[in-house]
Amino acid sequence: MQLVENTNWPSMTRLILSASWQTAFHVHYNRLPVLLHCSHGWDRTSQVAALSQLLLDPHYRTREGFSTLVEKDFLSFGHPFHTRCGHGEGKNEQGGDKGQLSPIFIQFLDCIFQLVNQFPDYFEFNARYLLLLSEHIYSCRFGTLLCDSEREREVVAGIRQRTYCMWEYLDSIPDLINPMFDRATSEKAGDLLMPLLCCLET
């Protein structure tokens, strides 16, 4: 377990979940607007904004809502998938800044994985859904998570016309639906999910 802790992955996951919880808490209980902005505005900003909305709104815990959330807070806000994932960069190729590679979206999915495990009745999708999504970030099989901006996807590369949509693929697999999901319970329980404290301690 110490080897995993030495990577700082668990502490980063806790920090992201903690920041998301604090954001959701202030919005829900204090009715305050919250301004989020990391150094570039497309890494931690997207992670925390999307996760806090997932904690606040049961709609984003459905498959349709989750795809909308990712499209809105990662794709439309310009998360640089190509730069962060190194799509199309060979191991020996020069070009691209290796210092820009970072598993930002995988961290985001890991945070959701923690929530899905804590609140299995509240999510329409299961852990396998998240795992398959994480695999296809790097497979480049779908154009949904390619390129660094909406402009690159739509205007420069014409991705939507040339590739399949990942969301349609995921929606076509019945095994990715969580059989324990109860929409009525999720909506009745109140809008705000509270992650376990051990997930929030830094």
C-alpha atoms as a PDB file:
ATOM      1  CA  MET A   1       0.000   0.000   0.000  1.00  0.00           C
ATOM      2  CA  GLN A   2       2.923   2.331   0.705  1.00  0.00           C
ATOM      3  CA  LEU A   3       4.037   2.108  -2.933  1.00  0.00           C
ATOM      4  CA  VAL A   4       0.639   3.383  -4.043  1.00  0.00           C
ATOM      5  CA  GLU A   5       0.750   6.224  -1.489  1.00  0.00           C
ATOM      6  CA  ASN A   6       4.253   7.152  -2.698  1.00  0.00           C
ATOM      7  CA  THR A   7       2.824   7.970  -6.139  1.00  0.00           C
ATOM      8  CA  ASN A   8       0.705  10.734  -4.492  1.00  0.00           C
ATOM      9  CA  TRP A   9      -2.271   9.472  -6.505  1.00  0.00           C
ATOM     10  CA  PRO A  10      -4.449   8.813  -3.425  1.00  0.00           C
ATOM     11  CA  SER A  11      -3.614  12.210  -1.925  1.00  0.00           C
ATOM     12  CA  MET A  12      -4.444  13.966  -5.218  1.00  0.00           C
ATOM     13  CA  THR A  13      -7.747  12.067  -5.372  1.00  0.00           C
ATOM     14  CA  ARG A  14      -8.535  13.187  -1.818  1.00  0.00           C
ATOM     15  CA  LEU A  15      -7.630  16.804  -2.626  1.00  0.00           C
ATOM     16  CA  ILE A  16      -9.867  16.845  -5.708  1.00  0.00           C
ATOM     17  CA  LEU A  17     -12.768  15.263  -3.819  1.00  0.00           C
ATOM     18  CA  SER A  18     -12.266  17.657  -0.915  1.00  0.00           C
ATOM     19  CA  ALA A  19     -12.255  20.732  -3.159  1.00  0.00           C
ATOM     20  CA  SER A  20     -15.362  19.407  -4.932  1.00  0.00           C
ATOM     21  CA  TRP A  21     -17.153  18.781  -1.647  1.00  0.00           C
ATOM     22  CA  GLN A  22     -16.270  22.282  -0.356  1.00  0.00           C
ATOM     23  CA  THR A  23     -17.563  23.799  -3.588  1.00  0.00           C
ATOM     24  CA  ALA A  24     -20.803  21.806  -3.470  1.00  0.00           C
ATOM     25  CA  PHE A  25     -21.241  22.559   0.249  1.00  0.00           C
ATOM     26  CA  HIS A  26     -21.001  26.347  -0.244  1.00  0.00           C
ATOM     27  CA  VAL A  27     -23.366  26.262  -3.203  1.00  0.00           C
ATOM     28  CA  HIS A  28     -25.925  24.002  -1.486  1.00  0.00           C
ATOM     29  CA  TYR A  29     -25.906  25.111   2.150  1.00  0.00           C
ATOM     30  CA  ASN A  30     -24.668  28.696   2.005  1.00  0.00           C
ATOM     31  CA  ARG A  31     -26.272  29.511  -1.361  1.00  0.00           C
ATOM     32  CA  LEU A  32     -23.020  31.171  -2.431  1.00  0.00           C
ATOM     33  CA  PRO A  33     -21.566  31.342  -5.922  1.00  0.00           C
ATOM     34  CA  VAL A  34     -18.099  29.800  -6.173  1.00  0.00           C
ATOM     35  CA  LEU A  35     -15.342  30.857  -8.568  1.00  0.00           C
ATOM     36  CA  LEU A  36     -13.037  28.020  -9.631  1.00  0.00           C
ATOM     37  CA  HIS A  37      -9.833  28.508 -11.546  1.00  0.00           C
ATOM     38  CA  CYS A  38      -6.606  26.529 -11.608  1.00  0.00           C
ATOM     39  CA  SER A  39      -3.425  27.813 -13.238  1.00  0.00           C
ATOM     40  CA  HIS A  40      -4.639  27.088 -16.784  1.00  0.00           C
ATOM     41  CA  GLY A  41      -8.362  26.837 -16.198  1.00  0.00           C
ATOM     42  CA  TRP A  42      -8.878  23.449 -17.836  1.00  0.00           C
ATOM     43  CA  ASP A  43      -7.416  20.821 -15.484  1.00  0.00           C
ATOM     44  CA  ARG A  44      -8.385  21.114 -11.810  1.00  0.00           C
ATOM     45  CA  THR A  45     -11.072  23.613 -12.747  1.00  0.00           C
ATOM     46  CA  SER A  46     -12.898  21.054 -14.897  1.00  0.00           C
ATOM     47  CA  GLN A  47     -12.363  18.265 -12.367  1.00  0.00           C
ATOM     48  CA  VAL A  48     -13.695  20.223  -9.386  1.00  0.00           C
ATOM     49  CA  ALA A  49     -16.543  21.919 -11.271  1.00  0.00           C
ATOM     50  CA  ALA A  50     -17.801  18.641 -12.743  1.00  0.00           C
ATOM     51  CA  LEU A  51     -17.450  16.663  -9.512  1.00  0.00           C
ATOM     52  CA  SER A  52     -19.221  19.305  -7.449  1.00  0.00           C
ATOM     53  CA  GLN A  53     -22.130  19.243  -9.916  1.00  0.00           C
ATOM     54  CA  LEU A  54     -22.178  15.454  -9.668  1.00  0.00           C
ATOM     55  CA  LEU A  55     -22.456  15.784  -5.863  1.00  0.00           C
ATOM     56  CA  LEU A  56     -25.198  18.399  -6.168  1.00  0.00           C
ATOM     57  CA  ASP A  57     -27.450  17.209  -8.980  1.00  0.00           C
ATOM     58  CA  PRO A  58     -28.832  13.658  -9.408  1.00  0.00           C
ATOM     59  CA  HIS A  59     -29.271  14.280 -13.150  1.00  0.00           C
ATOM     60  CA  TYR A  60     -25.484  14.158 -13.616  1.00  0.00           C
ATOM     61  CA  ARG A  61     -25.442  10.701 -12.002  1.00  0.00           C
ATOM     62  CA  THR A  62     -27.428   9.292 -14.933  1.00  0.00           C
ATOM     63  CA  ARG A  63     -25.747   8.211 -18.165  1.00  0.00           C
ATOM     64  CA  GLU A  64     -27.352  11.025 -20.127  1.00  0.00           C
ATOM     65  CA  GLY A  65     -26.464  13.588 -17.469  1.00  0.00           C
ATOM     66  CA  PHE A  66     -22.898  12.334 -17.118  1.00  0.00           C
ATOM     67  CA  SER A  67     -22.209  12.613 -20.846  1.00  0.00           C
ATOM     68  CA  THR A  68     -23.668  16.139 -20.777  1.00  0.00           C
ATOM     69  CA  LEU A  69     -21.425  17.019 -17.830  1.00  0.00           C
ATOM     70  CA  VAL A  70     -18.265  15.800 -19.578  1.00  0.00           C
ATOM     71  CA  GLU A  71     -19.232  17.509 -22.830  1.00  0.00           C
ATOM     72  CA  LYS A  72     -19.871  20.762 -20.980  1.00  0.00           C
ATOM     73  CA  ASP A  73     -17.069  20.932 -18.408  1.00  0.00           C
ATOM     74  CA  PHE A  74     -14.260  19.173 -20.259  1.00  0.00           C
ATOM     75  CA  LEU A  75     -14.928  19.317 -23.999  1.00  0.00           C
ATOM     76  CA  SER A  76     -16.621  22.715 -24.349  1.00  0.00           C
ATOM     77  CA  PHE A  77     -14.332  24.381 -21.800  1.00  0.00           C
ATOM     78  CA  GLY A  78     -11.314  23.279 -23.823  1.00  0.00           C
ATOM     79  CA  HIS A  79      -9.670  20.530 -21.798  1.00  0.00           C
ATOM     80  CA  PRO A  80      -6.590  19.631 -23.903  1.00  0.00           C
ATOM     81  CA  PHE A  81      -7.079  15.877 -24.322  1.00  0.00           C
ATOM     82  CA  HIS A  82      -4.403  15.604 -27.017  1.00  0.00           C
ATOM     83  CA  THR A  83      -1.802  17.439 -24.928  1.00  0.00           C
ATOM     84  CA  ARG A  84      -2.640  15.702 -21.636  1.00  0.00           C
ATOM     85  CA  CYS A  85      -2.978  12.183 -23.089  1.00  0.00           C
ATOM     86  CA  GLY A  86      -0.341  12.346 -25.832  1.00  0.00           C
ATOM     87  CA  HIS A  87      -2.732  11.095 -28.516  1.00  0.00           C
ATOM     88  CA  GLY A  88      -0.857  10.224 -31.675  1.00  0.00           C
ATOM     89  CA  GLU A  89       2.567  10.796 -30.155  1.00  0.00           C
ATOM     90  CA  GLY A  90       4.892   7.833 -30.665  1.00  0.00           C
ATOM     91  CA  LYS A  91       7.365   6.869 -27.956  1.00  0.00           C
ATOM     92  CA  ASN A  92      10.360   8.059 -29.959  1.00  0.00           C
ATOM     93  CA  GLU A  93       8.746  11.019 -31.698  1.00  0.00           C
ATOM     94  CA  GLN A  94      10.012  14.480 -31.004  1.00  0.00           C
ATOM     95  CA  GLY A  95       7.453  17.191 -30.674  1.00  0.00           C
ATOM     96  CA  GLY A  96       4.871  17.788 -28.053  1.00  0.00           C
ATOM     97  CA  ASP A  97       5.821  18.758 -24.538  1.00  0.00           C
ATOM     98  CA  LYS A  98       6.265  15.676 -22.361  1.00  0.00           C
ATOM     99  CA  GLY A  99       5.872  17.938 -19.333  1.00  0.00           C
ATOM    100  CA  GLN A 100       2.265  18.557 -20.414  1.00  0.00           C
ATOM    101  CA  LEU A 101       1.259  14.891 -20.230  1.00  0.00           C
ATOM    102  CA  SER A 102      -0.996  14.367 -17.233  1.00  0.00           C
ATOM    103  CA  PRO A 103      -3.815  11.915 -16.432  1.00  0.00           C
ATOM    104  CA  ILE A 104      -6.315  14.643 -15.531  1.00  0.00           C
ATOM    105  CA  PHE A 105      -9.367  12.885 -16.959  1.00  0.00           C
ATOM    106  CA  ILE A 106      -8.321   9.541 -15.436  1.00  0.00           C
ATOM    107  CA  GLN A 107      -8.075  11.286 -12.028  1.00  0.00           C
ATOM    108  CA  PHE A 108     -11.576  12.642 -12.575  1.00  0.00           C
ATOM    109  CA  LEU A 109     -12.873   9.141 -13.386  1.00  0.00           C
ATOM    110  CA  ASP A 110     -11.117   7.726 -10.322  1.00  0.00           C
ATOM    111  CA  CYS A 111     -12.878  10.290  -8.121  1.00  0.00           C
ATOM    112  CA  ILE A 112     -16.199   9.223  -9.619  1.00  0.00           C
ATOM    113  CA  PHE A 113     -15.241   5.584  -9.088  1.00  0.00           C
ATOM    114  CA  GLN A 114     -14.817   6.341  -5.369  1.00  0.00           C
ATOM    115  CA  LEU A 115     -18.280   7.921  -5.288  1.00  0.00           C
ATOM    116  CA  VAL A 116     -19.899   5.072  -7.242  1.00  0.00           C
ATOM    117  CA  ASN A 117     -18.463   2.599  -4.715  1.00  0.00           C
ATOM    118  CA  GLN A 118     -19.738   4.663  -1.774  1.00  0.00           C
ATOM    119  CA  PHE A 119     -23.192   5.364  -3.236  1.00  0.00           C
ATOM    120  CA  PRO A 120     -24.015   2.446  -5.574  1.00  0.00           C
ATOM    121  CA  ASP A 121     -27.769   3.174  -5.544  1.00  0.00           C
ATOM    122  CA  TYR A 122     -27.286   6.761  -6.719  1.00  0.00           C
ATOM    123  CA  PHE A 123     -25.546   6.210 -10.084  1.00  0.00           C
ATOM    124  CA  GLU A 124     -27.175   4.848 -13.230  1.00  0.00           C
ATOM    125  CA  PHE A 125     -23.790   3.681 -14.540  1.00  0.00           C
ATOM    126  CA  ASN A 126     -21.435   1.234 -12.866  1.00  0.00           C
ATOM    127  CA  ALA A 127     -17.682   0.931 -12.331  1.00  0.00           C
ATOM    128  CA  ARG A 128     -17.308  -1.025 -15.582  1.00  0.00           C
ATOM    129  CA  TYR A 129     -18.719   1.988 -17.443  1.00  0.00           C
ATOM    130  CA  LEU A 130     -15.954   4.157 -15.959  1.00  0.00           C
ATOM    131  CA  LEU A 131     -13.310   1.526 -16.718  1.00  0.00           C
ATOM    132  CA  LEU A 132     -14.377   1.239 -20.352  1.00  0.00           C
ATOM    133  CA  LEU A 133     -14.445   5.018 -20.669  1.00  0.00           C
ATOM    134  CA  SER A 134     -10.914   5.216 -19.223  1.00  0.00           C
ATOM    135  CA  GLU A 135      -9.663   2.627 -21.722  1.00  0.00           C
ATOM    136  CA  HIS A 136     -11.073   4.547 -24.673  1.00  0.00           C
ATOM    137  CA  ILE A 137      -9.406   7.797 -23.655  1.00  0.00           C
ATOM    138  CA  TYR A 138      -6.198   6.243 -24.962  1.00  0.00           C
ATOM    139  CA  SER A 139      -7.589   3.911 -27.636  1.00  0.00           C
ATOM    140  CA  CYS A 140      -8.451   6.868 -29.914  1.00  0.00           C
ATOM    141  CA  ARG A 141     -11.233   4.691 -31.296  1.00  0.00           C
ATOM    142  CA  PHE A 142     -13.795   7.439 -30.729  1.00  0.00           C
ATOM    143  CA  GLY A 143     -13.437  11.093 -31.594  1.00  0.00           C
ATOM    144  CA  THR A 144     -15.307  12.278 -28.517  1.00  0.00           C
ATOM    145  CA  LEU A 145     -12.197  12.744 -26.370  1.00  0.00           C
ATOM    146  CA  LEU A 146      -9.700  13.690 -29.061  1.00  0.00           C
ATOM    147  CA  CYS A 147      -8.035  17.053 -29.769  1.00  0.00           C
ATOM    148  CA  ASP A 148      -7.310  20.017 -27.510  1.00  0.00           C
ATOM    149  CA  SER A 149     -10.359  22.166 -28.134  1.00  0.00           C
ATOM    150  CA  GLU A 150     -13.868  22.256 -29.547  1.00  0.00           C
ATOM    151  CA  ARG A 151     -12.522  24.188 -32.544  1.00  0.00           C
ATOM    152  CA  GLU A 152      -9.930  21.517 -33.308  1.00  0.00           C
ATOM    153  CA  ARG A 153     -12.558  18.764 -33.030  1.00  0.00           C
ATOM    154  CA  GLU A 154     -15.223  20.511 -35.099  1.00  0.00           C
ATOM    155  CA  VAL A 155     -13.484  22.819 -37.586  1.00  0.00           C
ATOM    156  CA  VAL A 156      -9.933  21.596 -38.071  1.00  0.00           C
ATOM    157  CA  ALA A 157     -10.311  17.800 -37.801  1.00  0.00           C
ATOM    158  CA  GLY A 158     -14.049  17.336 -38.428  1.00  0.00           C
ATOM    159  CA  ILE A 159     -14.029  14.616 -35.776  1.00  0.00           C
ATOM    160  CA  ARG A 160     -17.808  14.191 -35.404  1.00  0.00           C
ATOM    161  CA  GLN A 161     -18.203  13.493 -39.107  1.00  0.00           C
ATOM    162  CA  ARG A 162     -15.287  11.050 -39.241  1.00  0.00           C
ATOM    163  CA  THR A 163     -15.535   9.049 -36.010  1.00  0.00           C
ATOM    164  CA  TYR A 164     -18.065   7.310 -33.811  1.00  0.00           C
ATOM    165  CA  CYS A 165     -19.465   8.866 -30.642  1.00  0.00           C
ATOM    166  CA  MET A 166     -18.245   7.270 -27.427  1.00  0.00           C
ATOM    167  CA  TRP A 167     -21.495   8.045 -25.576  1.00  0.00           C
ATOM    168  CA  GLU A 168     -23.584   6.151 -28.135  1.00  0.00           C
ATOM    169  CA  TYR A 169     -21.241   3.184 -27.844  1.00  0.00           C
ATOM    170  CA  LEU A 170     -21.389   3.157 -24.021  1.00  0.00           C
ATOM    171  CA  ASP A 171     -25.183   3.518 -24.084  1.00  0.00           C
ATOM    172  CA  SER A 172     -25.445   0.487 -26.382  1.00  0.00           C
ATOM    173  CA  ILE A 173     -23.926  -1.884 -23.770  1.00  0.00           C
ATOM    174  CA  PRO A 174     -26.562  -3.074 -21.266  1.00  0.00           C
ATOM    175  CA  ASP A 175     -23.932  -4.421 -18.820  1.00  0.00           C
ATOM    176  CA  LEU A 176     -22.838  -0.857 -18.069  1.00  0.00           C
ATOM    177  CA  ILE A 177     -26.157  -0.017 -16.416  1.00  0.00           C
ATOM    178  CA  ASN A 178     -26.094  -0.241 -12.637  1.00  0.00           C
ATOM    179  CA  PRO A 179     -28.874  -2.665 -11.581  1.00  0.00           C
ATOM    180  CA  MET A 180     -28.919  -1.131  -8.077  1.00  0.00           C
ATOM    181  CA  PHE A 181     -29.696   2.364  -9.381  1.00  0.00           C
ATOM    182  CA  ASP A 182     -32.937   3.732  -8.024  1.00  0.00           C
ATOM    183  CA  ARG A 183     -33.830   7.056  -9.611  1.00  0.00           C
ATOM    184  CA  ALA A 184     -36.586   7.801  -7.090  1.00  0.00           C
ATOM    185  CA  THR A 185     -34.281   7.145  -4.108  1.00  0.00           C
ATOM    186  CA  SER A 186     -31.519   9.212  -5.671  1.00  0.00           C
ATOM    187  CA  GLU A 187     -33.825  12.180  -6.192  1.00  0.00           C
ATOM    188  CA  LYS A 188     -35.605  11.862  -2.819  1.00  0.00           C
ATOM    189  CA  ALA A 189     -32.406  11.658  -0.794  1.00  0.00           C
ATOM    190  CA  GLY A 190     -31.616  15.307  -1.433  1.00  0.00           C
ATOM    191  CA  ASP A 191     -29.297  16.845  -3.921  1.00  0.00           C
ATOM    192  CA  LEU A 192     -26.002  16.710  -2.050  1.00  0.00           C
ATOM    193  CA  LEU A 193     -23.906  13.544  -1.698  1.00  0.00           C
ATOM    194  CA  MET A 194     -21.400  13.530   1.155  1.00  0.00           C
ATOM    195  CA  PRO A 195     -18.295  11.435   0.431  1.00  0.00           C
ATOM    196  CA  LEU A 196     -16.816   9.471   3.333  1.00  0.00           C
ATOM    197  CA  LEU A 197     -14.524  11.607   5.456  1.00  0.00           C
ATOM    198  CA  CYS A 198     -11.560   9.315   4.754  1.00  0.00           C
ATOM    199  CA  CYS A 199     -11.863  10.350   1.096  1.00  0.00           C
ATOM    200  CA  LEU A 200     -11.668  14.027   2.017  1.00  0.00           C
ATOM    201  CA  GLU A 201      -8.734  13.946   4.442  1.00  0.00           C
ATOM    202  CA  THR A 202      -5.534  15.236   2.900  1.00  0.00           C
END
